[in-house]
XYZ file of C-alpha atoms in Angstrom:
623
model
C 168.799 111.795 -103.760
C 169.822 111.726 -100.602
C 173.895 111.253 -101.895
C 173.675 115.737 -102.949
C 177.189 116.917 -104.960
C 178.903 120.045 -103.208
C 177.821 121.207 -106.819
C 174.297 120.805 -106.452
C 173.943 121.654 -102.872
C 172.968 125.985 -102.959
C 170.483 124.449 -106.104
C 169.128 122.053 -103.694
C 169.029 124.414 -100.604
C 167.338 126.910 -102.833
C 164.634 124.451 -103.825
C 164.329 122.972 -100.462
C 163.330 126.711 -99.250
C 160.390 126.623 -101.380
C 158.613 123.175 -100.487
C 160.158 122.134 -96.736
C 159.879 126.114 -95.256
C 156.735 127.203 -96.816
C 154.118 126.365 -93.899
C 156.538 127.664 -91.092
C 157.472 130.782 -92.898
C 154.294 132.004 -92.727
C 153.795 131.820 -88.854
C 155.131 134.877 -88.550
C 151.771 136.681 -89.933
C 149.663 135.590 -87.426
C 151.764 134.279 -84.314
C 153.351 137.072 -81.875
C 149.396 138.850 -82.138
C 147.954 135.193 -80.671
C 150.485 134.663 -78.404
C 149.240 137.594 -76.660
C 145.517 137.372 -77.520
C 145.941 133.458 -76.335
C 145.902 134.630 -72.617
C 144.552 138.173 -72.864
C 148.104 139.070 -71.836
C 148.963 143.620 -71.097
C 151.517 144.350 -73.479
C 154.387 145.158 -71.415
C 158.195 144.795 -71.516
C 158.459 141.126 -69.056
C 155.313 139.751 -70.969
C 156.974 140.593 -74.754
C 160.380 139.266 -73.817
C 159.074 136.498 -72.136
C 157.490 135.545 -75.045
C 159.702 135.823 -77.206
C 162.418 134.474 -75.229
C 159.937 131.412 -75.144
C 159.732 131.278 -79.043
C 163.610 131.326 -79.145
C 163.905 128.483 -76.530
C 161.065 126.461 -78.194
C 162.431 126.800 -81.580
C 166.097 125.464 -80.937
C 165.148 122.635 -78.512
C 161.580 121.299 -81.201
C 163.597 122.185 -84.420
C 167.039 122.824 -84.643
C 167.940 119.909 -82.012
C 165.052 117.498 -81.974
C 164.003 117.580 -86.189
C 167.224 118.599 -87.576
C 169.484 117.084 -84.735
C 167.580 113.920 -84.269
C 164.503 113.157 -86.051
C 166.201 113.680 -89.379
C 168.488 110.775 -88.702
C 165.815 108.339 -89.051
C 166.773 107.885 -92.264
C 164.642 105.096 -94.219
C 166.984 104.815 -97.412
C 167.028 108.768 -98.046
C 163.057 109.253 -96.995
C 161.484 110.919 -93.906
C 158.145 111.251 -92.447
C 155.455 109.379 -89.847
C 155.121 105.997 -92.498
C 158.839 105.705 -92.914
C 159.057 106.556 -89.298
C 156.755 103.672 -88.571
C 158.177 101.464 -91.455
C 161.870 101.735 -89.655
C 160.005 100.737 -85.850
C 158.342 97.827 -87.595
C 161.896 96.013 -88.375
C 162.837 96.432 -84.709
C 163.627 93.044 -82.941
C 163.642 94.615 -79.713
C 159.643 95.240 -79.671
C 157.219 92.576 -79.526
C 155.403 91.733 -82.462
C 152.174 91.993 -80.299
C 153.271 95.706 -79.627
C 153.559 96.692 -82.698
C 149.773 96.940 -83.543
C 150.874 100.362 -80.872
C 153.216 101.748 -83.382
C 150.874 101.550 -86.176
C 148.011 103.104 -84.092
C 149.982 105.984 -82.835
C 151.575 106.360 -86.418
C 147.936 106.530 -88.058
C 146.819 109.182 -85.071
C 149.920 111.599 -86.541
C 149.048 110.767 -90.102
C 145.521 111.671 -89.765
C 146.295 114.661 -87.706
C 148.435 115.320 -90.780
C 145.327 115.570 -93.013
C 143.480 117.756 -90.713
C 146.941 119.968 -91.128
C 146.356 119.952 -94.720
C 143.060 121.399 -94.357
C 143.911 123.943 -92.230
C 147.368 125.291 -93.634
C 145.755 126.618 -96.421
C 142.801 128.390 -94.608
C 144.642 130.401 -92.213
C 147.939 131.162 -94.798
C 145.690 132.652 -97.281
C 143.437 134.175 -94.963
C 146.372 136.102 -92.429
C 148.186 137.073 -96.006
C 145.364 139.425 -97.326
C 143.826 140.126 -94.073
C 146.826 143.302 -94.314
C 144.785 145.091 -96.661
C 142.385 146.167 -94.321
C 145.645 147.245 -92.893
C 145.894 149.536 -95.915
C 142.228 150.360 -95.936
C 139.314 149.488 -94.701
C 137.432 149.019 -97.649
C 138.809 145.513 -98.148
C 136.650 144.063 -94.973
C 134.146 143.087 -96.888
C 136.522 141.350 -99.413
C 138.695 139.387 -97.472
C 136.872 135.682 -97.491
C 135.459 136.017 -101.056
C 139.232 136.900 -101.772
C 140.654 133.892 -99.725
C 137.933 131.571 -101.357
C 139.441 133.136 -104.959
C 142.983 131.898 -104.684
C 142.256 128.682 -102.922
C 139.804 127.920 -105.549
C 142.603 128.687 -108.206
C 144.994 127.050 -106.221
C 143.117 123.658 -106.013
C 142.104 123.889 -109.760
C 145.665 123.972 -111.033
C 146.442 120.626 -108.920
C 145.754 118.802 -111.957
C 148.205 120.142 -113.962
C 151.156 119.445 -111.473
C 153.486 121.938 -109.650
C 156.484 121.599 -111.867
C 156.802 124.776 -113.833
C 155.416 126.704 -110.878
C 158.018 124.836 -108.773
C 160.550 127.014 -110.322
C 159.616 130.149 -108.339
C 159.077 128.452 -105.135
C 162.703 128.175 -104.058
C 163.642 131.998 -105.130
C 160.122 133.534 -104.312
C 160.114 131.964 -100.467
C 163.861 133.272 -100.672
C 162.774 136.439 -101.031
C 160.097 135.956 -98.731
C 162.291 135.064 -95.756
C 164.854 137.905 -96.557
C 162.143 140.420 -96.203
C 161.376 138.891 -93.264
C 164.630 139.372 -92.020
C 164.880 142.822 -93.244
C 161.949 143.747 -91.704
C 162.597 142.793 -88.492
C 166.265 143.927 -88.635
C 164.992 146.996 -89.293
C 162.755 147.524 -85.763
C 165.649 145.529 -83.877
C 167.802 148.518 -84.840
C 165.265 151.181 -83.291
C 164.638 149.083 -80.013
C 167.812 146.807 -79.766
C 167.057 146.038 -75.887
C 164.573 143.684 -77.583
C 167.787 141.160 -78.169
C 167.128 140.551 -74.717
C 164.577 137.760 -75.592
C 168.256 135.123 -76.226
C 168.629 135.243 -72.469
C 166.459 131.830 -70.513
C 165.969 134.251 -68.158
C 163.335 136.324 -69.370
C 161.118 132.678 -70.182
C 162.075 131.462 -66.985
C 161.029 135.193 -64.985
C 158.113 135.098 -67.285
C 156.630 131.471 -66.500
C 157.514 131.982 -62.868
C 155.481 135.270 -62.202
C 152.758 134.099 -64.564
C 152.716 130.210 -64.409
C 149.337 129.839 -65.660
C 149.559 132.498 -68.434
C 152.799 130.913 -69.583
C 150.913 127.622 -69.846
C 147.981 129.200 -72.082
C 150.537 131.190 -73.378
C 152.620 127.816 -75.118
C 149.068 127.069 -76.829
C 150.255 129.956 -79.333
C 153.925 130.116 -78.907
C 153.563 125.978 -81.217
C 151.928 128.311 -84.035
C 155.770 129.489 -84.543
C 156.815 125.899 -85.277
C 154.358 124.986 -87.448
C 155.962 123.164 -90.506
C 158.637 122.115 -88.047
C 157.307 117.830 -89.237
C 157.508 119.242 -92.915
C 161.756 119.063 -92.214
C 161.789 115.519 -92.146
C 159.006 114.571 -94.017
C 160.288 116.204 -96.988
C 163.877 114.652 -96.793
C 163.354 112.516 -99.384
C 163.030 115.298 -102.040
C 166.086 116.691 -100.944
C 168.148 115.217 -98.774
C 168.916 116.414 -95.245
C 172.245 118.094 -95.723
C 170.129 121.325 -98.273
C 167.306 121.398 -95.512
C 170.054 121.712 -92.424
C 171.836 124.589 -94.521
C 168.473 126.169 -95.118
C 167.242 125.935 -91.930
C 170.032 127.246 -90.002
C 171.336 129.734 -92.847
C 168.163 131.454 -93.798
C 165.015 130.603 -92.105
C 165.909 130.432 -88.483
C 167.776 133.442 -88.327
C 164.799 135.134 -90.304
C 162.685 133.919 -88.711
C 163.848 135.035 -85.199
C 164.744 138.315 -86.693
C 161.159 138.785 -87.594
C 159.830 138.399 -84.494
C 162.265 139.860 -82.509
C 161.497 143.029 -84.688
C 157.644 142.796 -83.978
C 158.372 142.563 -80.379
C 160.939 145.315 -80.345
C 157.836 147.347 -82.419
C 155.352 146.646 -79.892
C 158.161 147.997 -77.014
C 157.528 150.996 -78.749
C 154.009 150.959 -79.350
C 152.074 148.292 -77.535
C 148.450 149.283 -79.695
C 150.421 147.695 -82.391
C 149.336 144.735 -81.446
C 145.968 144.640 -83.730
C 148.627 143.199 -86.266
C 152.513 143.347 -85.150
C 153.397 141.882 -88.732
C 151.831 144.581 -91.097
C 151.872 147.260 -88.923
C 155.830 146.803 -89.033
C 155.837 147.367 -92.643
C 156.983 151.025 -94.131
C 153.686 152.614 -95.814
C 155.366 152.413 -99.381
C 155.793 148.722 -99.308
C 152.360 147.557 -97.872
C 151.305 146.894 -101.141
C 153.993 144.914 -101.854
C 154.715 142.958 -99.081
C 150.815 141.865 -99.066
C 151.454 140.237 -102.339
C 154.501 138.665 -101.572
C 152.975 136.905 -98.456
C 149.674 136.043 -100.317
C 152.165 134.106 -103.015
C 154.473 132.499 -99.698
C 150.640 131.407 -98.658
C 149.535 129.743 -101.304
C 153.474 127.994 -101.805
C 152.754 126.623 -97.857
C 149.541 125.794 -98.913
C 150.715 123.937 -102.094
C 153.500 122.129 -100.143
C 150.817 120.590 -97.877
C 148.569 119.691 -100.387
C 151.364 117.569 -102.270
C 152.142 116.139 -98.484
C 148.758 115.035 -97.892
C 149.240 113.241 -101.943
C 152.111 111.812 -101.003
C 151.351 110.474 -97.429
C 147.969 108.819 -99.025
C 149.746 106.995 -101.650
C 152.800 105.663 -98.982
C 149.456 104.878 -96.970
C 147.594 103.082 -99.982
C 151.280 100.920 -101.333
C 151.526 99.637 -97.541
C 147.730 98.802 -97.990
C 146.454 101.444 -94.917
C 143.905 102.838 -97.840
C 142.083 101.968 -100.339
C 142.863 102.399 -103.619
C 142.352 105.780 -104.818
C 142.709 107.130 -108.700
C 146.507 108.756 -108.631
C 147.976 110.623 -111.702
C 151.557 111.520 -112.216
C 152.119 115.215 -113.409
C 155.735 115.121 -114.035
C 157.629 113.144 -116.470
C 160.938 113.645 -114.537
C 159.683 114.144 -110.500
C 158.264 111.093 -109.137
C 156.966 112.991 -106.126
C 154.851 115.036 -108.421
C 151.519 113.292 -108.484
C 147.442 114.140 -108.369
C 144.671 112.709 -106.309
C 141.496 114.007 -107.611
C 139.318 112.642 -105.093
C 141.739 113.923 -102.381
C 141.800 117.264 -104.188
C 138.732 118.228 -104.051
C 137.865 116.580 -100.212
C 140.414 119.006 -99.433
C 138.844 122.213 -101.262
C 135.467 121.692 -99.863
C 136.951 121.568 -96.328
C 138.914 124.340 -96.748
C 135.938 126.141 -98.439
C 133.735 125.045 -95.064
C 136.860 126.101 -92.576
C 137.090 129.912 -93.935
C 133.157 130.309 -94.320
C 132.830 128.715 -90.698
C 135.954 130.953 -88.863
C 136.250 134.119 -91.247
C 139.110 134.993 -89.335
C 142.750 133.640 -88.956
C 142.827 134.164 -85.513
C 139.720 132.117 -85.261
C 141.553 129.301 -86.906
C 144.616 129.530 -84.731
C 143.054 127.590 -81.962
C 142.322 124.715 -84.414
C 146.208 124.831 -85.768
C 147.670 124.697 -82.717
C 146.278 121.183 -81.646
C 146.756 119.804 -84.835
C 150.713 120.612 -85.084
C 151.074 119.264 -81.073
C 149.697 116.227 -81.323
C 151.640 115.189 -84.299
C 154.473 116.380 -82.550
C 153.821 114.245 -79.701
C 153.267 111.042 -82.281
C 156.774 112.112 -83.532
C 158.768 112.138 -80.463
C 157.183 108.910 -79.465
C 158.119 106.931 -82.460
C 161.422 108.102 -82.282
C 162.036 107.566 -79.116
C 160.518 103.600 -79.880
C 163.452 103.520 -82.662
C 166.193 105.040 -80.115
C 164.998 101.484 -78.229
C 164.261 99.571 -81.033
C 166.308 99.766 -83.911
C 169.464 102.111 -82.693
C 169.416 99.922 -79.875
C 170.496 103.270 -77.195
C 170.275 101.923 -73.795
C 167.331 103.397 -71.207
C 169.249 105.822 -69.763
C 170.191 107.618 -72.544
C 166.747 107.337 -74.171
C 165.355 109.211 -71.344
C 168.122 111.547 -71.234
C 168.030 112.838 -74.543
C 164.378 112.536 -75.430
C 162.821 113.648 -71.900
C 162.981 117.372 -72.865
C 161.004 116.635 -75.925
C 158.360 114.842 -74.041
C 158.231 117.944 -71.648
C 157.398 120.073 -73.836
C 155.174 118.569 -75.861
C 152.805 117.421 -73.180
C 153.274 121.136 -72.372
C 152.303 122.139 -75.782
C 149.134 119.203 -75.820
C 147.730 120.312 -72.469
C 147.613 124.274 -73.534
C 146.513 123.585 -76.588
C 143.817 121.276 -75.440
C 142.376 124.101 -73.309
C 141.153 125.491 -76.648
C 139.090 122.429 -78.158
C 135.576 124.167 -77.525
C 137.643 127.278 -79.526
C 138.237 125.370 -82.410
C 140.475 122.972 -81.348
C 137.721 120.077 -82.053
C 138.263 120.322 -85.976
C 141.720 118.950 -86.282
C 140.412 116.240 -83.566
C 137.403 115.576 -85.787
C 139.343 115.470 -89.115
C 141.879 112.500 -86.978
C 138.874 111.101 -85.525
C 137.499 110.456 -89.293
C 140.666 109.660 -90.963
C 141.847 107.197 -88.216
C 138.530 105.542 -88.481
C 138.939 104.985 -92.113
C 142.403 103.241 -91.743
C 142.365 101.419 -88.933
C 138.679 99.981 -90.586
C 140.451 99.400 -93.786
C 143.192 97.687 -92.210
C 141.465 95.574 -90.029
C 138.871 94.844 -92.699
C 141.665 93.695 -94.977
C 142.431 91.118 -92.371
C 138.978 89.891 -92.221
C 138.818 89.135 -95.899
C 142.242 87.518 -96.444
C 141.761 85.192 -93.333
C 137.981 84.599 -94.790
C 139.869 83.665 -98.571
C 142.556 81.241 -96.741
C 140.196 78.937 -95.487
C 138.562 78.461 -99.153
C 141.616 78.265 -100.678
C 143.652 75.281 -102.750
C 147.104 74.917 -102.123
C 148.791 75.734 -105.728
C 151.398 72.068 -104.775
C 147.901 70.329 -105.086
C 146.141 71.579 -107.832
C 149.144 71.489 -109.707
C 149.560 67.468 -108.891
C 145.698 66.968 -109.727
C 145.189 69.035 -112.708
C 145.220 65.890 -115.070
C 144.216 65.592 -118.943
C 140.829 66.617 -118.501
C 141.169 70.638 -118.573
C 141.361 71.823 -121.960
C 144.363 73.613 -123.131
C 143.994 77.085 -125.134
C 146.734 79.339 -126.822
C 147.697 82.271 -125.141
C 149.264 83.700 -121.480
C 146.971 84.313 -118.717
C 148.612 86.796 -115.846
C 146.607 86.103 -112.215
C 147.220 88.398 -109.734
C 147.281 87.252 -106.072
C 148.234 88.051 -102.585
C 149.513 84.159 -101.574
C 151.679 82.766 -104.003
C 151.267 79.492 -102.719
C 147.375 79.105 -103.043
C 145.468 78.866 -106.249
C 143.924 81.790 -107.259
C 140.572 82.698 -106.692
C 139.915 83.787 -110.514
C 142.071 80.740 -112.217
C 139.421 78.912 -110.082
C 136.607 80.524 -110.919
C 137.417 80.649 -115.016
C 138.217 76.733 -114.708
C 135.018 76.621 -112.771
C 132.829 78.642 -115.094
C 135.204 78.198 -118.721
C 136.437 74.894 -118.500
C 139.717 76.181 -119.784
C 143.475 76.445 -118.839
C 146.021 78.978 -120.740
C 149.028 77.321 -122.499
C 151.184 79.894 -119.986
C 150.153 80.844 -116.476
C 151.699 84.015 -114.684
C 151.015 83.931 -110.724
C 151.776 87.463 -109.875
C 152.106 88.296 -106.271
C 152.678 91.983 -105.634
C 155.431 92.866 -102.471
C 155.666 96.264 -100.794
C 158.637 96.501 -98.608
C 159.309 99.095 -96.179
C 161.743 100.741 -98.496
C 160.727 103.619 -100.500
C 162.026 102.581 -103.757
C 163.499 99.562 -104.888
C 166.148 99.215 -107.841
C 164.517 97.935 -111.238
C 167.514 94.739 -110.634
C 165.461 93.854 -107.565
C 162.055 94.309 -108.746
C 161.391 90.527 -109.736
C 162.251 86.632 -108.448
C 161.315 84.101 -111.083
C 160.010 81.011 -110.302
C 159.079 78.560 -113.205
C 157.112 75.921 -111.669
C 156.274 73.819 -114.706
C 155.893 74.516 -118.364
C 152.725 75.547 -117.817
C 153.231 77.837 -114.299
C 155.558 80.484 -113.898
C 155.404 82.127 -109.673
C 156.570 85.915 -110.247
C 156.998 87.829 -107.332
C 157.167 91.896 -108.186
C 158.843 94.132 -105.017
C 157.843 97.606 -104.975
C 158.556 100.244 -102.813
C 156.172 102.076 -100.685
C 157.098 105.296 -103.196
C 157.663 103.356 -106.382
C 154.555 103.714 -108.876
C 153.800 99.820 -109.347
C 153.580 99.099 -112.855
C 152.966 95.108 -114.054
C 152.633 95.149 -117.413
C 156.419 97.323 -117.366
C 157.976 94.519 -114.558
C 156.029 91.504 -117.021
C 157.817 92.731 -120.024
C 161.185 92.754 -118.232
C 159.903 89.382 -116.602
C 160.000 88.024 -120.167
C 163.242 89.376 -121.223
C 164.466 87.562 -118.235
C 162.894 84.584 -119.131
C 164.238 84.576 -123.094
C 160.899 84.369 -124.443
C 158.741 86.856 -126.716
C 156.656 89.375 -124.832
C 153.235 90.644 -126.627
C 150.856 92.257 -124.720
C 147.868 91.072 -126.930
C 148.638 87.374 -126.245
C 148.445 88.103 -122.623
C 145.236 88.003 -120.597
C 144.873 89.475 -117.302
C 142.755 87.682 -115.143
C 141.288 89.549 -112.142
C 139.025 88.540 -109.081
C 135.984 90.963 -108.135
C 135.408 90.898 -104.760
C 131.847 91.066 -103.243
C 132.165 91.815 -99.939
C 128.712 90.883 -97.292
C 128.458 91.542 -93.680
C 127.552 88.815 -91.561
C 127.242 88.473 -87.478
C 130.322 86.657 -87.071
C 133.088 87.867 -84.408
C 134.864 90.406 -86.529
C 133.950 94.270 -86.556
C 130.794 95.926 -85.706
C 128.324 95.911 -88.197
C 128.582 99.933 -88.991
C 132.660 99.470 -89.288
C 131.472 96.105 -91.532
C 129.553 98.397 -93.878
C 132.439 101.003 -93.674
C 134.545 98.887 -95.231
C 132.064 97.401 -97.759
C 131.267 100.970 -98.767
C 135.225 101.717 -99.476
C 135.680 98.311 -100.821
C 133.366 99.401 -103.348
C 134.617 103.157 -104.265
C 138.199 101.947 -104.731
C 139.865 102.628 -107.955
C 139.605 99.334 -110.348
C 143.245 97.026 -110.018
C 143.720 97.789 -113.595
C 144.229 101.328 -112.921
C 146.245 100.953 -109.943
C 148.341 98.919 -111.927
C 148.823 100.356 -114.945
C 147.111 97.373 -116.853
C 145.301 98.234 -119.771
C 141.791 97.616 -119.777
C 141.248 95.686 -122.996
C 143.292 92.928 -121.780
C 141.475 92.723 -118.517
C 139.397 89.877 -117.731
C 137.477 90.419 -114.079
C 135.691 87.436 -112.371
C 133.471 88.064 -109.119
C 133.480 85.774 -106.092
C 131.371 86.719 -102.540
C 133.305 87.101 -99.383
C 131.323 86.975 -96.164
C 133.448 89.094 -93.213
């Protein structure tokens, strides 16, 4: 998708407007008001153009240079985001294989930082949206969480259904969104135009040098206005990068600046307008309105999360950094489109808790702002590793072009971290939690497969030694197994316990590469063994939905022989995993992983086998 005809490209743009912009075209709701409630900053002339000529300067430098100029170039075969990120610095020569456990640790801290994002996007969108009817009048206070809990509740229910005929409105909806914007603050510009001002370094630079330590708690607010800046990259896959440049620099970026340049240039003219710059901006006759249209760019944000947070657990799951969780496609045509229920609804409750827990949006800002700079920082690390690594750029102009970055976000990190007690400590929870669970998955994975070599038959062997004595019975059995070259556990354990040996045997080993899709002509080497043993090996990418009884039949074909799915058997090991005291993980990470092992969706599901043909075998694994 990445290839985008010159035809295509203003339906592409259009789309991209509604999924990539969603979370950082809402900042403007809530962001000038906590950049000066962050530092209980006077509303004066220096303070507002300092701040916003800090928003201006923070917004080309994070986005339009280092996303759209830089980051965006990682390209991993069309996709974007922290797993293809990591994928790409995991085929780097240049870096140790000892170092690399590094990458994947600091890529996991940004992914689970991503989840906590997907928590709190939706809280704080929904939540600054209607919080302008009390604006309009006050008796909306009382209704502002049981409205917020409304249309998250809705929004969270329809999941299940998929976003594609709602998809449709995104793209012109969150154009019309960012056009009011723009009109808006066009508008105020025109009354104050001294407020232009805010372009010029100087007025940052006067600013942090008068008020150094009020600039610093200052940039803990000013990252709320690039919030949804990761979204640019990890959404290139859906789009390609050329529709979100064009967006980005065409339409949100210049309405986006507009917007807050004509807040600031409102509070120039009165400074009590700072109890909510955004509404208070808006004409009396479209209050109304505009509350609704921000409510419906809310929930799109929050919907574009919520299908991030899908889509980064199942590119976590396919590289095995999850377990397997049940995941439902909604769309015959989009492949990004997909449902996880379990996910879903881990997300609702959270939310749920969040918004009963803070009430306000500016309650929650402290938590956002920690969230979107630490994932930052995990960003400009890893590609600043791949500068080294895989571009091969020499030091010097590594630390050249990617100092600034690191500047800043430290910057960013350190003000934001003076607002953990605040609220701060959620997002660090939610990564705490989420970390936990991978790197104890991952690790725990290890465990068992080093625990299942050293009881293991090499296939050469039993192949050599199989003799006359095993009886021979009609039929194909498929085995599934992670080493190609060892003897499945459950052909073992059915020669073992049945006595018997299928006319045909399948040895299916399933491959993820660090692609995110591979072509159907790639999908499948074929290695017949014997008449009796056939070694498939079935490469899917970390995006691809795996699907063996689809790759079998074509496996077949291949093969010139006569595929029927009710002569095939699929034969599948049941792990029973027990803790022991032996040098591996503590005993609480042991049951950790024994307790996921557990709650993981059944193989059969994952890969689309169906169930009647399944034939599951347990064996006990001591980690």
């Amino acid at each position: 998708m990445s290839q985008i005809q010159k035809t295509a490209l203003p339906a592409m743009t259009l789309a991209a407007l509604g999924v990539v912009f969603g979370d950082i075209g809402t900042s403007p709701l809530y962001a000038i008001q906590q950049c000066f409630n962050a530092a209980h900053i006077a509303v004066s002339k220096q303070s507002i153009l300092g701040i916003l000529s800090l928003i201006f300067w923070c917004m080309t430098l994070a986005i339009s240079v280092k996303y759209v100029s830089i980051v965006m170039r990682a390209d991993n075969n069309g996709e974007g985001g922290i797993m293809s990120l990591l994928a790409l610095n995991l085929r780097s020569k240049r870096i140790p294989e000892k170092h690399k456990i590094i990458l994947i640790a600091i890529a996991f801290i940004g992914a689970s930082l991503f989840f906590g994002d997907g928590i709190i996007t939706p809280a704080i969108s929904v939540l600054s949206a209607i919080e302008g009817l009390s604006i309009a009048t006050p008796m909306f206070n009382d209704w502002l969480i049981p409205l917020a809990l409304g249309i998250l509740t809705a929004l969270f229910a329809v999941q299940r259904h998929g976003t594609a005929v709602m998809g449709r409105f995104f793209g012109p909806i969150t154009l019309t969104w960012f056009l009011a914007l723009g009109a808006l603050g066009l508008w105020s510009i025109i009354q104050t135009p001294v407020v232009l001002g805010m372009m010029s370094p100087h007025w940052a630079l006067e600013f942090i040098w008068h008020q150094p330590l009020v600039a610093f708690f200052t940039m803990g607010a000013v990252i709320l206005t690039l919030t949804g800046g990761e979204a640019l990259y990890a959404d290139m896959g859906h789009f390609g990068a050329k529709p979100i440049r064009w967006a980005w620099f065409f339409v949100v970026m210049p309405c986006l600046l507009l917007n807050y340049a004509g807040q600031g240039a409102l509070l120039l003219r009165q400074p009590e307008a700072i109890a909510n710059p955004f509404y208070l901006m808006v004409p009396k006759w479209a209050l109304y309105p505009m509350i609704a249209l921000a409510t419906a760019a809310a929930v799109i944000a929050s919907q574009a999360v919520i299908t991030g947070v899908f889509s980064m657990a199942k590119q976590a799951i396919q590289l095995g950094y999850l377990p397997r969780l049940s995941i439902q496609q909604t769309s015959e045509s989009e492949q990004g489109q997909i449902y996880v229920p379990f996910l879903n609804w881990v997300l609702f409750v959270s939310v749920v808790i969040l918004i009963l827990l803070f009430e306000h949006s500016s309650n929650l800002a402290s938590a956002y702002g920690v969230a979107v700079t630490m994932t930052m920082l995990c960003s400009t690390i890893l590609i600043s590793l791949l500068a080294y690594g895989y571009w091969q750029w020499p030091i010097w102009k590594i630390i050249l072009v990617f100092s600034p970055f690191f500047i800043i976000d430290f910057i960013f990190v350190g003000s934001t971290s003076m607002k953990i007690i605040a609220g701060g400590w959620v997002p660090i929870a939610i990564g705490v939690v989420v970390f936990t669970l991978l790197m104890t998955w991952k690790r725990g994975r290890e465990l068992m497969f080093d625990k299942l070599q050293k009881d293991t038959l090499p296939l050469s062997l039993f192949m050599q030694h199989l003799g006359n004595q095993v009886k021979i019975v009609d039929g194909h059995a498929v085995f599934l197994t992670s080493t190609p070259d060892i003897v499945p556990h459950a052909m073992l354990h059915n020669l073992k316990h049945n006595k018997v040996l299928h006319d045909l045997n399948f040895l299916i080993t399933v491959v993820t590469q660090d692609v995110p899709f591979v072509a159907d002509t790639e999908r499948l080497y074929i290695d017949r063994l014997d008449n009796r043993f056939i070694k498939i090996m079935m490469y899917y990418g970390f995006k691809d939905e795996p699907n063996i009884p689809k790759a079998l039949q074509q496996a077949y074909q291949e093969l010139d022989m006569e595929y029927n799915m009710m002569h095939i058997s699929f034969f599948i090991s049941r792990d029973r995993i027990i803790s022991t005291v032996d040098d591996g993980m503590a005993p609480w990470r042991e049951k950790l992983f024994i307790s996921m092992q557990r709650n993981t969706s059944p193989v059969s599901d994952f890969y689309q086998i169906p169930t009647n043909r399944v034939v599951e075998l347990g064996s006990q694994i001591e980690i």
